[in-house]
């Protein structure tokens, strides 16, 4: 099976090796780059919990003065895995979307407790901090990374891809979906995906690519990539 992965290489190198070991052909097109954003110094002692809605939020947080036993709310298993590998001990994960994360916080964190620190990228799909404030929580949002869309792609890669279209494409964010749509339109091969399956994290992400005709569209959570291959 021919699989197209779209995350930055450092985020999918293990998956590339895994799929290749299973005998699949793997192509890779990094749709976005992640850049660190400088932010003001954080007094972590003021907060009773940290919210992470992506693994990149964990990656680009200066963790020198954090008590790693602080309660750590993660949007999904991939983010929790990154948090635990960074030394956070008291982690809890939702089921891969912000709505579930919000409910998890409402159920497990008292509004009268210390403020919550919400660490995220520059662009977010859900204003989680504003929603939690309406529920009575004290919360501060810190932006520590931004997404840059790749504009130029190797022409020989594009030519080879048109000659050997993938059986499955994985898209991990709305930012990546927007980049992918631009990539397809700029290289004028909107009509070549009818035999390709699309797998996206969340309906909002998949809806961006609805104007392309796909064989099937699947929704998944990180960690389910290999499982999805058995559905096609």
CSV table of C-alpha atoms in Angstrom, one decimal:
chain,number,residue,atom,x,y,z
A,1,UNK,CA,0.0,0.0,0.0
A,2,UNK,CA,1.2,3.5,-0.8
A,3,UNK,CA,0.9,5.9,2.2
A,4,UNK,CA,1.4,9.7,2.2
A,5,UNK,CA,2.4,11.3,5.5
A,6,UNK,CA,2.2,15.0,5.9
A,7,UNK,CA,3.6,16.0,9.3
A,8,UNK,CA,7.1,17.5,9.8
A,9,UNK,CA,9.7,14.8,9.6
A,10,UNK,CA,10.7,14.8,13.2
A,11,UNK,CA,7.0,14.1,14.1
A,12,UNK,CA,6.5,11.1,11.8
A,13,UNK,CA,10.0,9.5,11.3
A,14,UNK,CA,9.0,6.6,13.6
A,15,UNK,CA,5.8,6.0,11.7
A,16,UNK,CA,7.7,6.1,8.4
A,17,UNK,CA,10.0,3.3,9.6
A,18,UNK,CA,7.0,1.4,11.1
A,19,UNK,CA,5.0,1.4,7.8
A,20,UNK,CA,8.1,0.5,5.7
A,21,UNK,CA,8.8,-2.4,8.1
A,22,UNK,CA,5.3,-3.6,7.3
A,23,UNK,CA,6.0,-3.6,3.6
A,24,UNK,CA,4.3,-0.4,2.7
A,25,UNK,CA,5.5,2.3,0.3
A,26,UNK,CA,5.7,5.6,2.2
A,27,UNK,CA,5.9,9.1,0.7
A,28,UNK,CA,6.4,12.2,2.8
A,29,UNK,CA,5.4,15.8,2.2
A,30,UNK,CA,5.9,18.2,5.1
A,31,UNK,CA,3.0,20.6,4.7
A,32,UNK,CA,3.9,22.9,7.6
A,33,UNK,CA,6.9,24.0,9.7
A,34,UNK,CA,6.7,24.8,13.4
A,35,UNK,CA,8.5,27.9,14.8
A,36,UNK,CA,9.1,28.7,18.5
A,37,UNK,CA,7.5,32.0,19.7
A,38,UNK,CA,9.2,34.0,22.5
A,39,UNK,CA,6.9,34.7,25.4
A,40,UNK,CA,7.1,36.4,28.8
A,41,UNK,CA,8.5,34.6,31.8
A,42,UNK,CA,5.9,32.4,33.5
A,43,UNK,CA,5.6,32.2,37.3
A,44,UNK,CA,4.5,28.5,37.4
A,45,UNK,CA,3.9,28.7,41.1
A,46,UNK,CA,0.8,30.7,40.4
A,47,UNK,CA,-0.9,27.9,38.5
A,48,UNK,CA,-2.4,24.6,39.7
A,49,UNK,CA,-2.5,23.0,36.3
A,50,UNK,CA,-1.3,23.2,32.7
A,51,UNK,CA,-3.4,22.6,29.6
A,52,UNK,CA,-1.7,21.4,26.4
A,53,UNK,CA,-3.6,21.1,23.2
A,54,UNK,CA,-0.7,19.8,21.1
A,55,UNK,CA,2.6,18.1,21.5
A,56,UNK,CA,4.3,21.2,20.1
A,57,UNK,CA,3.0,23.2,23.0
A,58,UNK,CA,4.9,20.8,25.3
A,59,UNK,CA,8.0,20.9,23.1
A,60,UNK,CA,8.4,24.6,23.0
A,61,UNK,CA,7.7,25.4,26.7
A,62,UNK,CA,10.6,26.4,28.8
A,63,UNK,CA,10.3,23.8,31.6
A,64,UNK,CA,13.3,24.8,33.8
A,65,UNK,CA,11.2,26.0,36.8
A,66,UNK,CA,8.2,23.8,36.6
A,67,UNK,CA,7.1,21.3,39.3
A,68,UNK,CA,6.7,18.3,37.1
A,69,UNK,CA,4.0,17.0,39.5
A,70,UNK,CA,1.7,19.8,38.5
A,71,UNK,CA,-1.6,18.5,37.1
A,72,UNK,CA,-1.2,18.4,33.3
A,73,UNK,CA,-4.3,18.2,31.0
A,74,UNK,CA,-3.6,16.9,27.5
A,75,UNK,CA,-5.9,16.9,24.5
A,76,UNK,CA,-5.0,13.3,23.5
A,77,UNK,CA,-2.6,10.4,23.9
A,78,UNK,CA,0.1,11.8,21.6
A,79,UNK,CA,0.3,15.0,23.6
A,80,UNK,CA,0.2,13.1,26.9
A,81,UNK,CA,3.1,10.9,25.6
A,82,UNK,CA,5.1,14.0,24.8
A,83,UNK,CA,4.3,15.5,28.3
A,84,UNK,CA,5.4,12.3,30.1
A,85,UNK,CA,8.6,12.0,28.0
A,86,UNK,CA,9.3,15.6,29.2
A,87,UNK,CA,9.0,14.6,32.8
A,88,UNK,CA,5.5,15.5,33.7
A,89,UNK,CA,4.2,12.9,36.2
A,90,UNK,CA,0.6,13.9,36.9
A,91,UNK,CA,-0.9,13.8,33.4
A,92,UNK,CA,-4.5,13.1,32.2
A,93,UNK,CA,-5.6,12.9,28.6
A,94,UNK,CA,-8.9,13.5,26.8
A,95,UNK,CA,-9.9,11.6,23.7
A,96,UNK,CA,-8.2,13.7,21.1
A,97,UNK,CA,-10.4,16.8,20.8
A,98,UNK,CA,-10.8,20.1,22.6
A,99,UNK,CA,-14.4,19.5,23.5
A,100,UNK,CA,-13.6,16.4,25.4
A,101,UNK,CA,-10.7,18.2,27.0
A,102,UNK,CA,-13.0,20.9,28.3
A,103,UNK,CA,-15.3,18.3,29.8
A,104,UNK,CA,-12.4,16.6,31.4
A,105,UNK,CA,-11.3,19.8,33.1
A,106,UNK,CA,-14.8,20.6,34.2
A,107,UNK,CA,-15.1,17.2,35.8
A,108,UNK,CA,-11.7,17.1,37.5
A,109,UNK,CA,-10.6,20.6,38.4
A,110,UNK,CA,-12.3,22.9,40.9
A,111,UNK,CA,-13.0,26.5,39.8
A,112,UNK,CA,-11.8,27.7,43.2
A,113,UNK,CA,-8.4,26.1,42.8
A,114,UNK,CA,-5.4,27.9,41.5
A,115,UNK,CA,-5.4,29.4,38.0
A,116,UNK,CA,-4.8,27.2,34.9
A,117,UNK,CA,-2.1,27.8,32.4
A,118,UNK,CA,-3.1,27.1,28.8
A,119,UNK,CA,-0.1,26.7,26.4
A,120,UNK,CA,-0.9,26.7,22.7
A,121,UNK,CA,0.0,27.7,19.2
A,122,UNK,CA,-0.8,31.0,17.7
A,123,UNK,CA,-3.8,29.7,15.8
A,124,UNK,CA,-6.4,27.6,17.7
A,125,UNK,CA,-9.6,26.1,16.4
A,126,UNK,CA,-11.5,26.4,19.7
A,127,UNK,CA,-11.2,29.3,22.1
A,128,UNK,CA,-10.8,26.9,25.1
A,129,UNK,CA,-9.5,29.6,27.4
A,130,UNK,CA,-12.6,31.8,26.8
A,131,UNK,CA,-15.0,28.9,27.3
A,132,UNK,CA,-13.3,28.0,30.6
A,133,UNK,CA,-13.4,31.6,31.8
A,134,UNK,CA,-17.2,31.6,31.2
A,135,UNK,CA,-17.3,28.5,33.5
A,136,UNK,CA,-15.6,30.4,36.3
A,137,UNK,CA,-12.0,29.4,35.9
A,138,UNK,CA,-9.0,31.6,36.2
A,139,UNK,CA,-6.9,30.9,33.1
A,140,UNK,CA,-4.0,32.5,31.2
A,141,UNK,CA,-3.1,31.6,27.7
A,142,UNK,CA,0.5,31.6,26.6
A,143,UNK,CA,1.4,31.2,22.9
A,144,UNK,CA,4.7,29.5,22.4
A,145,UNK,CA,4.8,28.4,18.7
A,146,UNK,CA,3.4,29.3,15.3
A,147,UNK,CA,2.7,27.4,12.2
A,148,UNK,CA,4.3,28.3,8.8
A,149,UNK,CA,2.8,26.9,5.7
A,150,UNK,CA,5.2,25.4,3.2
A,151,UNK,CA,4.9,27.0,-0.2
A,152,UNK,CA,7.5,25.3,-2.4
A,153,UNK,CA,7.7,21.5,-3.0
A,154,UNK,CA,10.1,19.4,-5.0
A,155,UNK,CA,8.9,19.2,-8.6
A,156,UNK,CA,10.2,15.7,-9.1
A,157,UNK,CA,8.4,14.6,-6.0
A,158,UNK,CA,5.1,16.1,-7.4
A,159,UNK,CA,5.6,14.5,-10.8
A,160,UNK,CA,6.3,11.1,-9.2
A,161,UNK,CA,3.3,11.4,-6.9
A,162,UNK,CA,1.0,12.1,-9.9
A,163,UNK,CA,2.2,8.9,-11.5
A,164,UNK,CA,1.8,6.9,-8.4
A,165,UNK,CA,-1.1,8.3,-6.3
A,166,UNK,CA,-1.3,7.1,-2.7
A,167,UNK,CA,-3.9,4.7,-1.3
A,168,UNK,CA,-4.0,6.7,2.0
A,169,UNK,CA,-3.3,10.2,3.1
A,170,UNK,CA,-3.0,11.3,6.8
A,171,UNK,CA,-3.8,14.9,7.7
A,172,UNK,CA,-3.3,16.0,11.3
A,173,UNK,CA,-4.7,19.5,11.6
A,174,UNK,CA,-6.7,22.2,10.0
A,175,UNK,CA,-3.5,24.1,9.2
A,176,UNK,CA,-2.2,21.0,7.4
A,177,UNK,CA,-5.5,20.6,5.6
A,178,UNK,CA,-5.4,24.1,4.3
A,179,UNK,CA,-1.8,23.6,3.1
A,180,UNK,CA,-2.7,20.3,1.4
A,181,UNK,CA,-5.6,21.9,-0.4
A,182,UNK,CA,-3.3,24.7,-1.7
A,183,UNK,CA,-0.7,22.1,-2.7
A,184,UNK,CA,-3.2,20.2,-4.7
A,185,UNK,CA,-4.7,23.2,-6.4
A,186,UNK,CA,-1.4,24.9,-7.2
A,187,UNK,CA,-0.2,21.7,-8.9
A,188,UNK,CA,-3.5,21.1,-10.6
A,189,UNK,CA,-4.3,17.6,-9.7
A,190,UNK,CA,-7.6,17.9,-7.9
A,191,UNK,CA,-9.2,15.1,-10.0
A,192,UNK,CA,-6.6,12.4,-9.2
A,193,UNK,CA,-7.7,11.4,-5.7
A,194,UNK,CA,-10.8,9.3,-6.4
A,195,UNK,CA,-9.0,6.1,-5.5
A,196,UNK,CA,-7.3,7.6,-2.5
A,197,UNK,CA,-8.6,7.3,1.1
A,198,UNK,CA,-8.3,10.4,3.3
A,199,UNK,CA,-7.7,10.1,7.1
A,200,UNK,CA,-8.1,13.3,9.2
A,201,UNK,CA,-8.1,14.2,12.9
A,202,UNK,CA,-11.6,15.7,13.3
A,203,UNK,CA,-14.5,16.7,11.1
A,204,UNK,CA,-13.4,20.3,10.9
A,205,UNK,CA,-10.1,19.2,9.4
A,206,UNK,CA,-11.8,16.8,6.9
A,207,UNK,CA,-14.4,19.4,5.9
A,208,UNK,CA,-11.6,21.6,4.5
A,209,UNK,CA,-10.8,18.9,1.9
A,210,UNK,CA,-14.4,18.0,1.0
A,211,UNK,CA,-14.1,19.7,-2.3
A,212,UNK,CA,-11.7,17.0,-3.4
A,213,UNK,CA,-13.4,13.7,-4.4
A,214,UNK,CA,-12.0,10.9,-2.3
A,215,UNK,CA,-12.6,7.2,-2.2
A,216,UNK,CA,-13.4,7.3,1.5
A,217,UNK,CA,-12.9,9.7,4.4
A,218,UNK,CA,-11.9,8.4,7.8
A,219,UNK,CA,-11.6,10.2,11.2
A,220,UNK,CA,-8.9,9.0,13.6
A,221,UNK,CA,-7.1,9.8,16.8
A,222,UNK,CA,-3.2,9.7,16.9
A,223,UNK,CA,-2.1,6.1,17.5
A,224,UNK,CA,-4.8,4.6,15.2
A,225,UNK,CA,-2.9,5.1,11.9
A,226,UNK,CA,-1.9,1.5,11.5
A,227,UNK,CA,-5.4,0.2,12.5
A,228,UNK,CA,-7.0,2.3,9.7
A,229,UNK,CA,-5.0,0.5,7.0
A,230,UNK,CA,-7.0,-2.6,7.7
A,231,UNK,CA,-10.2,-0.8,6.9
A,232,UNK,CA,-9.4,-0.2,3.3
